[in-house]
Tab-separated table of C-alpha atoms and ligand atoms in Angstrom:
chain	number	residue	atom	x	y	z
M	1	UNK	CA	0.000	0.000	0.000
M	2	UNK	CA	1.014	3.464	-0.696
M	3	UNK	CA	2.078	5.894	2.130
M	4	UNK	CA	-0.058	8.782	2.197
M	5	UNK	CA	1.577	11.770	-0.359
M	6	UNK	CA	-0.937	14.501	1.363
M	7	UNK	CA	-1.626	13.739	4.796
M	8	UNK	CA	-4.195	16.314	6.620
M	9	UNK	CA	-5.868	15.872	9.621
M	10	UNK	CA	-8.648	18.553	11.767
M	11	UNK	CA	-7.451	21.242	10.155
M	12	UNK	CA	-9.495	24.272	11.321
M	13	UNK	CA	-9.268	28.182	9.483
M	14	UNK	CA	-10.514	31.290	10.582
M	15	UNK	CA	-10.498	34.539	8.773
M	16	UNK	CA	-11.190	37.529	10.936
M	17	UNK	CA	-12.966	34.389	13.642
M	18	UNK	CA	-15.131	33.394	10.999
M	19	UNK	CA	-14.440	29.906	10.469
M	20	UNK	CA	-14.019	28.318	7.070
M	21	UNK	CA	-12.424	25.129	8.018
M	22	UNK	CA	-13.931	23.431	10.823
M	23	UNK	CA	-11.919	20.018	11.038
M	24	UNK	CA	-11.123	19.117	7.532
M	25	UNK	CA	-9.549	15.543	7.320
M	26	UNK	CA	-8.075	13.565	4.086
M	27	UNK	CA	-5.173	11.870	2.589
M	28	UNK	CA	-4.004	11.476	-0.867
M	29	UNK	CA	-1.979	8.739	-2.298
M	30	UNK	CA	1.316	9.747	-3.935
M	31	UNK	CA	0.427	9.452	-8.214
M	32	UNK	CA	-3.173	10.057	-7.684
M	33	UNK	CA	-5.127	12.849	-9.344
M	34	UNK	CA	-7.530	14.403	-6.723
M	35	UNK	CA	-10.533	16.290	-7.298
M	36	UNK	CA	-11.532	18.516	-4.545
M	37	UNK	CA	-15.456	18.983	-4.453
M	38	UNK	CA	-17.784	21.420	-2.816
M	39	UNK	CA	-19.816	24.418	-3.438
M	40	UNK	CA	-18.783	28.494	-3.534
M	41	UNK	CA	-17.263	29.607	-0.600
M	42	UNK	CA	-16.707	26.010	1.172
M	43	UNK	CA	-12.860	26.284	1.548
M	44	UNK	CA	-10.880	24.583	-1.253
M	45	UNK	CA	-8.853	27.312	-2.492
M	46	UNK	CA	-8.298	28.109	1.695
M	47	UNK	CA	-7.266	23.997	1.964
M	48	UNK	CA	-5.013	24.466	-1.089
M	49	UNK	CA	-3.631	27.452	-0.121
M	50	UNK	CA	-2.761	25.878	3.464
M	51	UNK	CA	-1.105	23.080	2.216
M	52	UNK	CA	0.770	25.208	-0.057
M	53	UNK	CA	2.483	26.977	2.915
M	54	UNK	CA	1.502	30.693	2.222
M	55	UNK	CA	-1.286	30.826	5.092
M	56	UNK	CA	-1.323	28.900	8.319
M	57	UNK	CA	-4.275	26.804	10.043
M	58	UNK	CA	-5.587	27.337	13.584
M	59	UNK	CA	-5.222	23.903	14.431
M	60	UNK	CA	-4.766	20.109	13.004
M	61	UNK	CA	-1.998	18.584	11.269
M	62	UNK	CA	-1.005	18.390	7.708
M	63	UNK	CA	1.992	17.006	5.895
M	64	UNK	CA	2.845	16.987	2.358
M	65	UNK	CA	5.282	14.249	1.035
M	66	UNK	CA	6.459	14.437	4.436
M	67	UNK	CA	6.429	18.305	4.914
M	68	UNK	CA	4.740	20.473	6.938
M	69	UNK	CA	3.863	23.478	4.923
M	70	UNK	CA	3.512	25.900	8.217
M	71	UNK	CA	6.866	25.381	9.366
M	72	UNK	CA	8.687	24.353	6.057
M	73	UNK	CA	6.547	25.997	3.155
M	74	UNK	CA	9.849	27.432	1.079
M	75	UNK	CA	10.117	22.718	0.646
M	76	UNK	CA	6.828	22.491	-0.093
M	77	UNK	CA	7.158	25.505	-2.777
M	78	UNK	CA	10.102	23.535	-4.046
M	79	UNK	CA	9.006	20.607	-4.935
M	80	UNK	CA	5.057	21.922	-6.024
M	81	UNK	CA	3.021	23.982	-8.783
M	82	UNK	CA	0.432	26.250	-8.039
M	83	UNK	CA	-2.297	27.562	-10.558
M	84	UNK	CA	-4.562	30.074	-9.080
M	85	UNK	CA	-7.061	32.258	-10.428
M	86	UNK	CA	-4.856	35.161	-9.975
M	87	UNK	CA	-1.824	33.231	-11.636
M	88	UNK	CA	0.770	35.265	-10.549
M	89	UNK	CA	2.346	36.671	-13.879
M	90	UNK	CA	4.188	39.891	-13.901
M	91	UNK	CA	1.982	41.693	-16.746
M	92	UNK	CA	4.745	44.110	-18.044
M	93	UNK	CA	7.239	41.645	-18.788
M	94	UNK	CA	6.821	39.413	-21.917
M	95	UNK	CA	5.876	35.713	-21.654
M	96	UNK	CA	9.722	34.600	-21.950
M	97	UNK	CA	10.736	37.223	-19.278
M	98	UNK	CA	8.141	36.326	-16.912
M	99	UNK	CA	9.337	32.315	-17.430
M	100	UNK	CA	13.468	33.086	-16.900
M	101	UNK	CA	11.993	35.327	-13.987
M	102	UNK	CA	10.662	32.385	-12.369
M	103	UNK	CA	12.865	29.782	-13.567
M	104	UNK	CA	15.874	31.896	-11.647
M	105	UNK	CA	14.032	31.439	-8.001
M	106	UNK	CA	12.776	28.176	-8.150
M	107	UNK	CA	16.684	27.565	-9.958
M	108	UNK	CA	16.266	25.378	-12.598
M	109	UNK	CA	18.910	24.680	-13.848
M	110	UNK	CA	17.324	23.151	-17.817
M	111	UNK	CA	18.195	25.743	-19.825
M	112	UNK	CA	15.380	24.267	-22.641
M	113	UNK	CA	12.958	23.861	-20.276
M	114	UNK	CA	11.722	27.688	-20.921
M	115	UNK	CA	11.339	27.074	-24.998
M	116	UNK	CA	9.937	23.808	-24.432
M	117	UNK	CA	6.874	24.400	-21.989
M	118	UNK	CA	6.382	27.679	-24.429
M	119	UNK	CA	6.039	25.355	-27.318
M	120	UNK	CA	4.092	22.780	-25.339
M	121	UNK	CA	1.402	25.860	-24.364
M	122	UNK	CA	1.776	27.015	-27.667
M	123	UNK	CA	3.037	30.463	-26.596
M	124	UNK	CA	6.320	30.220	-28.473
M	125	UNK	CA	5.309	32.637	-31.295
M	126	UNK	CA	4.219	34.932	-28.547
M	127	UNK	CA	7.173	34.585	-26.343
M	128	UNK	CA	8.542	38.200	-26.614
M	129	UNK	CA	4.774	39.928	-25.935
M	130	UNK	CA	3.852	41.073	-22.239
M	131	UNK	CA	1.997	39.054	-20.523
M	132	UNK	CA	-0.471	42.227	-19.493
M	133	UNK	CA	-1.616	41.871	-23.562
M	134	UNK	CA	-2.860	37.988	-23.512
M	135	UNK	CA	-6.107	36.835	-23.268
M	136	UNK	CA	-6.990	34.912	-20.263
M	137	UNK	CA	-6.406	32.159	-21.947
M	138	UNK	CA	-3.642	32.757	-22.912
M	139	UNK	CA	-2.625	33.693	-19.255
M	140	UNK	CA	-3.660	30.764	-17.795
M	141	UNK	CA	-1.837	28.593	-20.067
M	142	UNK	CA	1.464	30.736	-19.316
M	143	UNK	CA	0.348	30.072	-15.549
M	144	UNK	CA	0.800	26.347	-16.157
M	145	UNK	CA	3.806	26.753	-17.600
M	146	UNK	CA	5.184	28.417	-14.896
M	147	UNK	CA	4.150	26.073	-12.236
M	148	UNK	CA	5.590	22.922	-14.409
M	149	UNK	CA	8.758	25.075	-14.754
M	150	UNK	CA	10.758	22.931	-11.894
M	151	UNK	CA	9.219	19.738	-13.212
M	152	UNK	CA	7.017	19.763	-9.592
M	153	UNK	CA	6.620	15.930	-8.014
M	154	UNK	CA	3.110	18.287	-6.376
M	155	UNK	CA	0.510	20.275	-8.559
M	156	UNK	CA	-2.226	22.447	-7.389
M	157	UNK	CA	-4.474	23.680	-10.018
M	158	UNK	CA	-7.560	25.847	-8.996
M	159	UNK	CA	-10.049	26.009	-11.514
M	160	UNK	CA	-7.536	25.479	-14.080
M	161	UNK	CA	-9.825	25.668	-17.220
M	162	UNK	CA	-12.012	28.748	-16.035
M	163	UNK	CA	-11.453	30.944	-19.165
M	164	UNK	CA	-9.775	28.706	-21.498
M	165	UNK	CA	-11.875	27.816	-25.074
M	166	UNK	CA	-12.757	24.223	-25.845
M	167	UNK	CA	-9.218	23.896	-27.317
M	168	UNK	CA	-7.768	25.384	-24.487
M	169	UNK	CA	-9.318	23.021	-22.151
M	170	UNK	CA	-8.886	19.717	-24.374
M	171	UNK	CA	-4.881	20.721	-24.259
M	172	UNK	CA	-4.929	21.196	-20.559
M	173	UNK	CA	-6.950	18.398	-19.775
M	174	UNK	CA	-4.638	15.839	-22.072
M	175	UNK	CA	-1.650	17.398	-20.179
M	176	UNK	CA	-2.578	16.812	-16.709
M	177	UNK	CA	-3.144	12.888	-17.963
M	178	UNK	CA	0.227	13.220	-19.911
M	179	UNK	CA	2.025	14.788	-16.829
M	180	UNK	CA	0.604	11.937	-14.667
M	181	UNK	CA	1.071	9.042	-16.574
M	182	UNK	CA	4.406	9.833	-17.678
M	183	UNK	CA	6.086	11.614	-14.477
M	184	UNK	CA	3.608	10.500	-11.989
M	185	UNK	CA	2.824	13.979	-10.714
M	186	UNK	CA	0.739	13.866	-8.411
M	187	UNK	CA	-2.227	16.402	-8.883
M	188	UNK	CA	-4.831	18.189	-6.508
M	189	UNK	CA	-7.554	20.092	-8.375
M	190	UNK	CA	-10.330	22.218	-7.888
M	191	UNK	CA	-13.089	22.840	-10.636
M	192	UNK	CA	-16.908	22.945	-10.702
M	193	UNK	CA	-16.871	22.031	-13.729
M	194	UNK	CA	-17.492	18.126	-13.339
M	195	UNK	CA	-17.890	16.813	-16.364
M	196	UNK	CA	-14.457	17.547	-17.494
M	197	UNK	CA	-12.826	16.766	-14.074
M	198	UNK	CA	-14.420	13.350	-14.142
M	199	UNK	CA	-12.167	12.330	-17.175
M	200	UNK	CA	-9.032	12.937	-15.476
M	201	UNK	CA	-9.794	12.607	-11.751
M	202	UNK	CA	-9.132	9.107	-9.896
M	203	UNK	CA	-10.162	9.841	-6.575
M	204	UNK	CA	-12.188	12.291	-5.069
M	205	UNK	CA	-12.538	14.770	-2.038
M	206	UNK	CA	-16.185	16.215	-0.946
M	207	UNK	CA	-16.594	18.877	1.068
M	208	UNK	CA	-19.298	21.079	2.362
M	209	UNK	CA	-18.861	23.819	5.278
M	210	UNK	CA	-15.229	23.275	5.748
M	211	UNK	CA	-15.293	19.853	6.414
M	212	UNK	CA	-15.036	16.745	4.436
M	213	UNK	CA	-18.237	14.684	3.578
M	214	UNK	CA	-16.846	11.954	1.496
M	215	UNK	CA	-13.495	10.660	0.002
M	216	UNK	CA	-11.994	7.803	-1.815
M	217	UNK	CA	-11.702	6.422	-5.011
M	218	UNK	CA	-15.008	6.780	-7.735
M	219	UNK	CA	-16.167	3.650	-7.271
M	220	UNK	CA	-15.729	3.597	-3.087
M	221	UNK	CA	-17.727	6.471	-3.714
M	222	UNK	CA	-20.363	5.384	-5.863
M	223	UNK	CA	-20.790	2.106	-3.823
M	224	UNK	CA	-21.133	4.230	-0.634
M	225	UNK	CA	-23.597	6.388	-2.177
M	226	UNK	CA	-26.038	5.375	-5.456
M	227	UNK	CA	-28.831	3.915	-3.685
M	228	UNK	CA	-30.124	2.854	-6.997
M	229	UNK	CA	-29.019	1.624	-11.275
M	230	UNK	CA	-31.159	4.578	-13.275
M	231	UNK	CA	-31.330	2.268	-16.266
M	232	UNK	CA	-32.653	3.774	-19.611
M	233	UNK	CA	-33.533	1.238	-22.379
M	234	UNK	CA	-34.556	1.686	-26.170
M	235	UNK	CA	-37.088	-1.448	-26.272
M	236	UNK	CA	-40.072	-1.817	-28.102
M	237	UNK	CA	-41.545	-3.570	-24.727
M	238	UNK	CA	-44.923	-1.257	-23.614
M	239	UNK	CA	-44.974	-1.642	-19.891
M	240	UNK	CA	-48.970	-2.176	-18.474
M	241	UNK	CA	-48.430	0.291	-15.203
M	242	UNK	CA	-45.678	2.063	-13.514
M	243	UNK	CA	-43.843	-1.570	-12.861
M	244	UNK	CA	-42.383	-3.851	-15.563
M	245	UNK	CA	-41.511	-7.130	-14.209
M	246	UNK	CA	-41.000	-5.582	-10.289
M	247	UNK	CA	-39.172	-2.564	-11.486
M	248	UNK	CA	-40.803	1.170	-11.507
M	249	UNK	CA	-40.021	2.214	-14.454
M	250	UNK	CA	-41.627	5.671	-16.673
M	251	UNK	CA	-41.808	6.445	-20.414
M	252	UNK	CA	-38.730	8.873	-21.394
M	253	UNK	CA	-39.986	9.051	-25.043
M	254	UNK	CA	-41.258	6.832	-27.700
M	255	UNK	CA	-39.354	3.602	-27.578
M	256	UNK	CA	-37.246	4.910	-24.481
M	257	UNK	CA	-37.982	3.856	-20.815
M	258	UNK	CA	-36.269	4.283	-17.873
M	259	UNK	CA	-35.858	1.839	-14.893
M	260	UNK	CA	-35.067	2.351	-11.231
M	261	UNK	CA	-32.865	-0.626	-10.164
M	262	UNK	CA	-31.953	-1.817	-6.854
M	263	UNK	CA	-28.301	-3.037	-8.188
M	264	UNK	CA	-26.250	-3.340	-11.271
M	265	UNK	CA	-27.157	-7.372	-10.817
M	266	UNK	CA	-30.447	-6.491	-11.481
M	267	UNK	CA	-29.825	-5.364	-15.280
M	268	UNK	CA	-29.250	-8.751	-16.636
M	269	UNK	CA	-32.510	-9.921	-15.433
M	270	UNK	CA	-34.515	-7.155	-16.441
M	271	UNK	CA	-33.155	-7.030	-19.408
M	272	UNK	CA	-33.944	-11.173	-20.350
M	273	UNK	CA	-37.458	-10.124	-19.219
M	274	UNK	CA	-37.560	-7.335	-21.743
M	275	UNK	CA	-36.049	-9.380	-24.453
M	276	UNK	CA	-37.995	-12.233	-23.953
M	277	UNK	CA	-41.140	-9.375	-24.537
M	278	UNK	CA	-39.760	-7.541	-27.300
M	279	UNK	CA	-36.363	-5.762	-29.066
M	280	UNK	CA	-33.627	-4.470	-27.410
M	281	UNK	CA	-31.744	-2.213	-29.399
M	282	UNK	CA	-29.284	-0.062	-26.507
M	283	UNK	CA	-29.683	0.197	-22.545
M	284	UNK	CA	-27.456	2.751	-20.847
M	285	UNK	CA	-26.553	3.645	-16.883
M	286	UNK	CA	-27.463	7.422	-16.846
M	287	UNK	CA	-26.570	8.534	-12.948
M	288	UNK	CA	-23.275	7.678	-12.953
M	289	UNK	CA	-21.796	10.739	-13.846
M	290	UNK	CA	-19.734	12.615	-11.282
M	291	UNK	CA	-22.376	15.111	-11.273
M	292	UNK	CA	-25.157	12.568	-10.623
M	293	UNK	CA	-22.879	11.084	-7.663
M	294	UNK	CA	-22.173	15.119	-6.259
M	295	UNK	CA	-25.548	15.564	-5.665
M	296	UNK	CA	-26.009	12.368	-4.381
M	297	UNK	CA	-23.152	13.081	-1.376
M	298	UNK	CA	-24.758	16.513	-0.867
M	299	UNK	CA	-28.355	15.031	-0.274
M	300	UNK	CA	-27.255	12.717	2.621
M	301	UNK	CA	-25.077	15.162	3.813
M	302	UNK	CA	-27.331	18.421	3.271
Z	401	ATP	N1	-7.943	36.188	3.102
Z	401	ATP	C1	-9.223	36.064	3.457
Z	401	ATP	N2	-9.785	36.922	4.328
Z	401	ATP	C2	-11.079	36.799	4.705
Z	401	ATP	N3	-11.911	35.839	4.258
Z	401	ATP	C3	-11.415	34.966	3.376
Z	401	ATP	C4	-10.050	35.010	2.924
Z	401	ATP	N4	-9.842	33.989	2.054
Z	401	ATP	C5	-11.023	33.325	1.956
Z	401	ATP	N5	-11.960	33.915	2.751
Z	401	ATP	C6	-13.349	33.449	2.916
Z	401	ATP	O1	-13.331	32.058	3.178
Z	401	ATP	C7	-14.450	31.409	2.572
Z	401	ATP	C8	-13.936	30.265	1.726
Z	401	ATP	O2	-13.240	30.805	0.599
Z	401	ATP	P1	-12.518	29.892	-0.465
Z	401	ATP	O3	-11.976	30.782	-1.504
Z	401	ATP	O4	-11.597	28.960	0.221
Z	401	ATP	O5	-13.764	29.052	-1.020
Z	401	ATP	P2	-13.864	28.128	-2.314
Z	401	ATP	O6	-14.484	26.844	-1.851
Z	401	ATP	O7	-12.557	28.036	-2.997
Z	401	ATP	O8	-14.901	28.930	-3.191
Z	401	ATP	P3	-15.120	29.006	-4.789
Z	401	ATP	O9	-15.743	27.710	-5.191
Z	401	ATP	O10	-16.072	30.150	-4.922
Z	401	ATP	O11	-13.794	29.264	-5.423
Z	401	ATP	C9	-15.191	32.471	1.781
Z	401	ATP	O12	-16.289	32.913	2.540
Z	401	ATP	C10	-14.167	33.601	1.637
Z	401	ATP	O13	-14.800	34.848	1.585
């Protein structure tokens, strides 16, 4: 088993004794790509901004890959990215500037590394252009670069495709698999956006006022949580009631009806009922999205 990478435990944050973190708890596994969950204003960019080092709890415990970011954040900073919504670019120097700026303090020593995370971002042709001129975008692809700049073993992106175009976010989204598969970066994310999330994410943190409500892999999740299979089938099988063969099930459209299951064991004998009936021509799971599963945590937790 893997030692935990991230390691936080009751961590509690107040701002001006309002508290935002009341006892927040989690681990993440070194290699994993987290997704950190929760509505506006519950505390993830606070929790990320903890375990980055650059503001300090009230009380609990954290460690990252063996650090703890309140007494030893300059380590932390070493050997992690950040992304933020700010970014942190200097807007009158050019995008080239603003990467040798950066590469100098975190020293990296690579002296390729600039050109090639320009090229990667596809900022190369706009290298010598201030960074004040770029569209957010743009910006936020720069961001990334500068975070990856030291080749980080830790990255923190907040929101990182807020802004970006569809091409914008298909590139970042195939880069944070790329940078995972192939270095084994470990990555902590924050996005509302959950259908893109879902495609890169392979565990999960929930929270809701400052606390966590759920964690663990997808499928821990999804066990712990969906109650019930929402099963929609294209059949040509005309059900007599609100039941078909002990399952409620309603009319989605012409030829389309949808099934409430107890489990996924349930499917094979509904659908030999069905077939036995009628056609079949496609049956498909339709609340197993993350989104389906984020309200489901929020009910039972609400
Ligand atoms: N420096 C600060 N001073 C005072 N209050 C703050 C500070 N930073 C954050 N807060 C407050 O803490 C709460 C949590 O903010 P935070 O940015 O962590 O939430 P979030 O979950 O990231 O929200 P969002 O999804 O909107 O990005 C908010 O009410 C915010 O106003």
């Amino acid at each position: 088993m893997t030692a935990a990478f991230i390691h936080v435990h009751d961590v509690h944050k107040s701002f001006d004794g309002r508290p935002v973190l009341n006892g927040m708890s989690f681990s993440v596994e070194e290699g994993a790509i987290v997704g950190l969950l929760g509505p506006n204003g519950c505390g993830k960019t606070t929790m990320i901004r903890l375990l980055n080092g650059v503001i300090e709890p009230n009380g609990g415990s954290m460690t990252v890959a063996g650090i703890d970011p309140q007494s030893n954040g300059d380590h932390v900073r070493r050997i992690s990215g950040i992304v933020t919504e700010g970014a942190g670019l200097y807007h009158d120097m050019s995008a080239a500037d603003n990467l040798k700026f950066f590469a100098k303090l975190y020293q990296v020593k690579d002296k390729s590394r600039i050109a090639e995370l320009l090229e990667l971002f596809g900022l190369a042709e706009h290298a010598d252009k201030p960074a004040g001129t770029f569209s957010t975008g743009m910006k936020k692809r720069l961001a990334l670069a500068k975070a990856l700049l030291h080749k980080p073993k830790l990255l923190f992106l907040d929101e990182p495709t807020n802004g970006l175009d569809p091409e914008g976010i298909r590139l970042v989204m195939q880069y944070i698999r790329k940078l995972n598969d192939r270095e084994g970066t470990t990555i902590f994310l924050c996005s509302h956006v959950l259908h893109q999330i879902e495609t890169v994410c392979s565990t999960y943190i929930f929270m809701d006022k400052g606390r966590t409500i759920a964690a663990g892999t997808r499928s821990m999740i999804e066990n712990r949580y969906m109650k019930t299979i929402e099963l929609v089938v294209e059949t040509g099988a005309i059900p007599s009631g609100d039941q078909y063969a002990g399952y409620p099930v309603k009319r989605v459209s012409p030829g389309k009806l949808r099934f409430t299951l107890p489990a996924k064991d349930a499917i094979s004998d509904l659908l030999r009922q069905l077939l036995a009936d009628s056609w079949v021509h496609t049956s498909e799971i339709v609340n197993r999205d993350l989104e389906s599963l984020y309200f489901e945590v929020r009910k039972e937790h609400a």
